[in-house]
Short mmCIF file of C-alpha atoms in Angstrom, two decimals:
data_model
loop_
_atom_site.label_atom_id
_atom_site.label_comp_id
_atom_site.label_asym_id
_atom_site.label_seq_id
_atom_site.Cartn_x
_atom_site.Cartn_y
_atom_site.Cartn_z
CA MET A 1 9.78 -14.81 -12.43
CA GLU A 2 13.04 -15.52 -12.19
CA PRO A 3 14.15 -17.63 -9.11
CA LEU A 4 15.73 -15.35 -6.73
CA GLY A 5 17.93 -16.23 -3.42
CA GLY A 6 18.96 -14.08 -0.79
CA ILE A 7 22.04 -13.85 1.24
CA ILE A 8 22.56 -11.95 4.59
CA LEU A 9 25.83 -10.76 5.97
CA ALA A 10 25.87 -11.36 9.83
CA ALA A 11 29.70 -12.79 10.29
CA GLY A 12 31.12 -9.64 11.86
CA LEU A 13 32.33 -8.66 14.89
CA SER A 14 30.28 -5.72 15.61
CA SER A 15 33.73 -4.34 17.36
CA ARG A 16 32.56 -0.67 17.28
CA MET A 17 28.96 -1.22 18.48
CA GLY A 18 30.05 -2.82 21.77
CA ARG A 19 26.93 -5.37 21.32
CA TYR A 20 26.04 -8.17 18.81
CA LYS A 21 24.47 -6.20 15.99
CA PRO A 22 22.05 -8.37 14.06
CA LEU A 23 20.21 -9.05 17.10
CA ILE A 24 19.75 -5.68 18.35
CA GLU A 25 15.80 -4.92 18.70
CA VAL A 26 14.65 -2.22 16.49
CA GLN A 27 10.38 -1.65 16.86
CA GLY A 28 10.12 -4.78 18.25
CA ARG A 29 11.96 -7.13 15.90
CA SER A 30 15.84 -7.79 15.68
CA MET A 31 17.74 -6.16 12.68
CA ILE A 32 18.73 -9.34 11.07
CA GLY A 33 15.23 -10.22 11.70
CA HIS A 34 13.67 -6.98 9.57
CA VAL A 35 16.19 -8.05 7.03
CA ILE A 36 14.73 -11.44 6.73
CA ASP A 37 11.40 -10.05 6.63
CA ARG A 38 12.15 -7.73 3.41
CA MET A 39 13.90 -10.48 1.76
CA ARG A 40 10.72 -12.81 2.34
CA GLY A 41 8.34 -10.07 1.15
CA ALA A 42 10.16 -9.74 -2.18
CA GLY A 43 10.01 -13.39 -2.58
CA ALA A 44 13.71 -14.68 -2.04
CA SER A 45 14.01 -18.44 -1.26
CA PRO A 46 16.28 -19.71 -0.17
CA ILE A 47 17.81 -17.04 2.22
CA VAL A 48 21.09 -17.82 3.31
CA VAL A 49 22.42 -16.40 6.58
CA VAL A 50 26.54 -15.95 6.55
CA THR A 51 27.55 -16.46 9.95
CA GLY A 52 30.52 -15.84 12.11
CA HIS A 53 31.14 -14.07 15.16
CA GLN A 54 28.46 -15.39 17.84
CA SER A 55 27.17 -17.91 15.23
CA GLU A 56 25.42 -20.44 17.56
CA LEU A 57 23.60 -17.36 19.28
CA LEU A 58 22.45 -16.29 15.99
CA ARG A 59 21.36 -20.16 14.94
CA GLN A 60 19.45 -20.15 17.95
CA SER A 61 17.79 -17.09 17.29
CA LEU A 62 16.71 -17.49 14.53
CA GLU A 63 15.00 -21.01 14.86
CA GLY A 64 11.95 -20.98 13.30
CA GLU A 65 12.82 -18.59 10.63
CA ALA A 66 13.56 -21.13 7.61
CA VAL A 67 16.87 -19.54 6.71
CA GLU A 68 19.47 -21.21 5.76
CA PHE A 69 23.46 -20.92 7.42
CA VAL A 70 26.65 -20.96 6.18
CA TYR A 71 29.74 -20.42 8.65
CA ASN A 72 32.90 -18.36 7.79
CA PRO A 73 35.65 -19.79 9.92
CA ASP A 74 37.56 -16.82 9.29
CA TYR A 75 35.58 -14.22 9.95
CA ALA A 76 37.82 -12.44 12.30
CA HIS A 77 40.73 -12.16 9.41
CA THR A 78 38.53 -11.54 6.18
CA GLN A 79 36.70 -9.00 4.37
CA GLN A 80 32.99 -8.85 3.81
CA LEU A 81 33.74 -10.18 0.25
CA GLU A 82 34.85 -13.63 1.50
CA SER A 83 31.24 -13.94 3.51
CA LEU A 84 29.54 -13.04 0.22
CA ARG A 85 31.42 -15.64 -1.65
CA LEU A 86 30.45 -18.45 0.89
CA GLY A 87 27.04 -17.23 0.64
CA LEU A 88 26.95 -17.63 -3.27
CA ARG A 89 28.57 -20.87 -3.15
CA ALA A 90 25.60 -22.01 -1.37
CA LEU A 91 23.44 -20.30 -3.63
CA LYS A 92 24.99 -21.51 -6.91
CA GLY A 93 22.78 -23.14 -9.37
CA ARG A 94 19.45 -22.29 -7.31
CA CYS A 95 18.61 -18.90 -8.66
CA ALA A 96 18.88 -16.47 -11.32
CA ARG A 97 19.51 -13.50 -9.16
CA VAL A 98 20.75 -12.77 -5.73
CA LEU A 99 19.08 -10.25 -3.19
CA ILE A 100 22.15 -9.40 -0.84
CA SER A 101 22.49 -7.12 2.55
CA PRO A 102 24.01 -6.47 5.52
CA ALA A 103 22.41 -7.68 8.94
CA ASP A 104 22.11 -4.41 10.02
CA VAL A 105 20.38 -2.20 7.39
CA PRO A 106 16.85 -2.94 9.09
CA ALA A 107 15.15 0.12 7.59
CA VAL A 108 14.70 -0.53 4.00
CA ARG A 109 11.24 0.15 2.71
CA GLN A 110 9.70 -2.84 0.98
CA GLU A 111 8.67 -0.69 -2.24
CA THR A 112 12.55 0.28 -2.60
CA VAL A 113 13.62 -3.37 -2.69
CA SER A 114 10.45 -4.23 -5.04
CA ARG A 115 11.85 -1.31 -7.51
CA LEU A 116 15.49 -2.40 -7.19
CA LEU A 117 14.39 -5.81 -8.39
CA ALA A 118 11.96 -4.22 -11.63
CA LEU A 119 15.42 -3.09 -13.16
CA GLU A 120 17.36 -4.90 -15.37
CA GLY A 121 20.90 -5.40 -15.01
CA ASP A 122 23.84 -7.45 -13.66
CA PHE A 123 24.62 -5.27 -10.74
CA ILE A 124 21.56 -2.91 -9.42
CA ARG A 125 22.20 -0.78 -6.02
CA PRO A 126 20.41 1.99 -4.31
CA VAL A 127 21.66 5.64 -4.52
CA CYS A 128 20.22 7.94 -1.67
CA HIS A 129 21.31 11.71 -2.18
CA GLY A 130 24.88 10.45 -3.88
CA GLU A 131 25.42 8.05 -1.26
CA VAL A 132 25.26 3.95 -2.30
CA GLY A 133 23.30 1.55 -0.25
CA HIS A 134 21.71 -1.47 0.32
CA PRO A 135 20.48 -3.93 -0.54
CA VAL A 136 21.89 -4.48 -3.43
CA VAL A 137 21.31 -7.28 -6.39
CA LEU A 138 23.07 -8.93 -8.68
CA ARG A 139 22.70 -11.81 -11.67
CA ALA A 140 23.74 -15.44 -10.99
CA ALA A 141 25.97 -14.91 -13.78
CA LEU A 142 28.46 -12.81 -11.89
CA ILE A 143 29.16 -15.53 -9.32
CA PRO A 144 32.28 -17.19 -10.76
CA TYR A 145 33.73 -13.77 -11.70
CA LEU A 146 32.86 -12.78 -8.21
CA MET A 147 34.42 -16.20 -6.97
CA THR A 148 38.21 -15.14 -8.32
CA TYR A 149 38.24 -11.22 -8.22
CA ASP A 150 41.32 -10.14 -6.55
CA GLY A 151 41.47 -6.66 -6.87
CA PRO A 152 40.64 -3.93 -4.52
CA GLY A 153 37.68 -2.35 -2.91
CA GLY A 154 35.83 -5.72 -1.96
CA LEU A 155 32.06 -6.08 -4.06
CA ARG A 156 31.75 -2.55 -4.85
CA GLY A 157 35.54 -2.53 -6.42
CA ALA A 158 34.61 -5.84 -8.18
CA ILE A 159 31.89 -4.66 -9.80
CA GLU A 160 33.19 -1.06 -10.54
CA HIS A 161 36.27 -2.67 -12.21
CA SER A 162 34.03 -5.21 -14.33
CA ASP A 163 32.30 -4.75 -17.72
CA TYR A 164 29.05 -6.31 -15.99
CA THR A 165 26.19 -3.57 -16.34
CA LEU A 166 25.88 -1.73 -13.20
CA ARG A 167 22.25 -0.01 -12.22
CA GLU A 168 21.59 2.81 -10.10
CA LEU A 169 18.11 3.55 -8.71
CA SER A 170 17.97 6.73 -6.76
CA VAL A 171 15.98 6.51 -4.05
CA GLU A 172 14.85 8.96 -1.07
CA ASP A 173 14.73 6.03 1.37
CA ARG A 174 17.38 6.71 4.02
CA GLY A 175 16.97 3.42 5.21
CA THR A 176 19.07 2.36 2.65
CA VAL A 177 22.22 4.05 3.61
CA LEU A 178 21.80 4.51 7.46
CA ASP A 179 24.95 2.94 8.83
CA ASN A 180 24.67 0.94 12.26
CA ASP A 181 27.97 0.26 13.41
CA THR A 182 27.94 2.42 16.75
CA PRO A 183 25.31 3.31 19.63
CA GLN A 184 25.03 6.75 17.90
CA ASP A 185 23.98 5.16 14.74
CA ILE A 186 21.52 3.12 16.74
CA GLU A 187 19.96 6.13 18.21
CA ARG A 188 19.76 8.15 14.86
CA LEU A 189 18.36 4.54 13.45
CA LEU A 190 15.48 4.55 16.00
CA ALA A 191 14.69 8.30 15.64
CA TRP A 192 14.29 7.79 11.83
CA CYS A 193 11.83 4.91 12.38
CA ARG A 194 9.61 7.37 14.38
CA GLY A 195 9.42 9.24 11.37
CA GLU A 196 11.80 12.23 12.69
CA GLU A 197 14.57 13.99 10.42
CA VAL A 198 17.62 13.15 10.76
CA ARG A 199 21.29 14.51 9.26
CA PRO A 200 22.89 12.55 6.46
#
């Protein structure tokens, strides 16, 4: 089995939520804790958490989780791709593929992650009813390209404007596309976790 690393992006300001998103509890565990569990369940090691806002609080909260931390000092002024680059730099030469997720996507099924990892391709992402979701998988061979990409659209734009192989996995797992940016989003997430039907 190819060595698999993980990157969790947790540097954002959580400005629309009004409280720090990664540590919001969902079914007895923090959102980022669920993401760590999914990555660990997929065999990802090492797992790198890219921090920024509330960095020290997050490090303390994840003590004992056996993850590595990388700090983005410009978290308030940079896009997510910059945080990703810091994580990729930390993993360079240590794995053949990388599993990537924001810290606020806690409801993805383990089966979905396994299906993504079973596919071959340079970049693999889930699509639920036409909506692109998380987590994504990329080959380490893309790291040099992503380090220098300066076009539009962040990671998504970098892949869609490249010659690398993009694979999409059609899934029914709504957890891949449930955004969690506002308190209303959290209520929808909790309803989904309880097995209730939620609108796209």
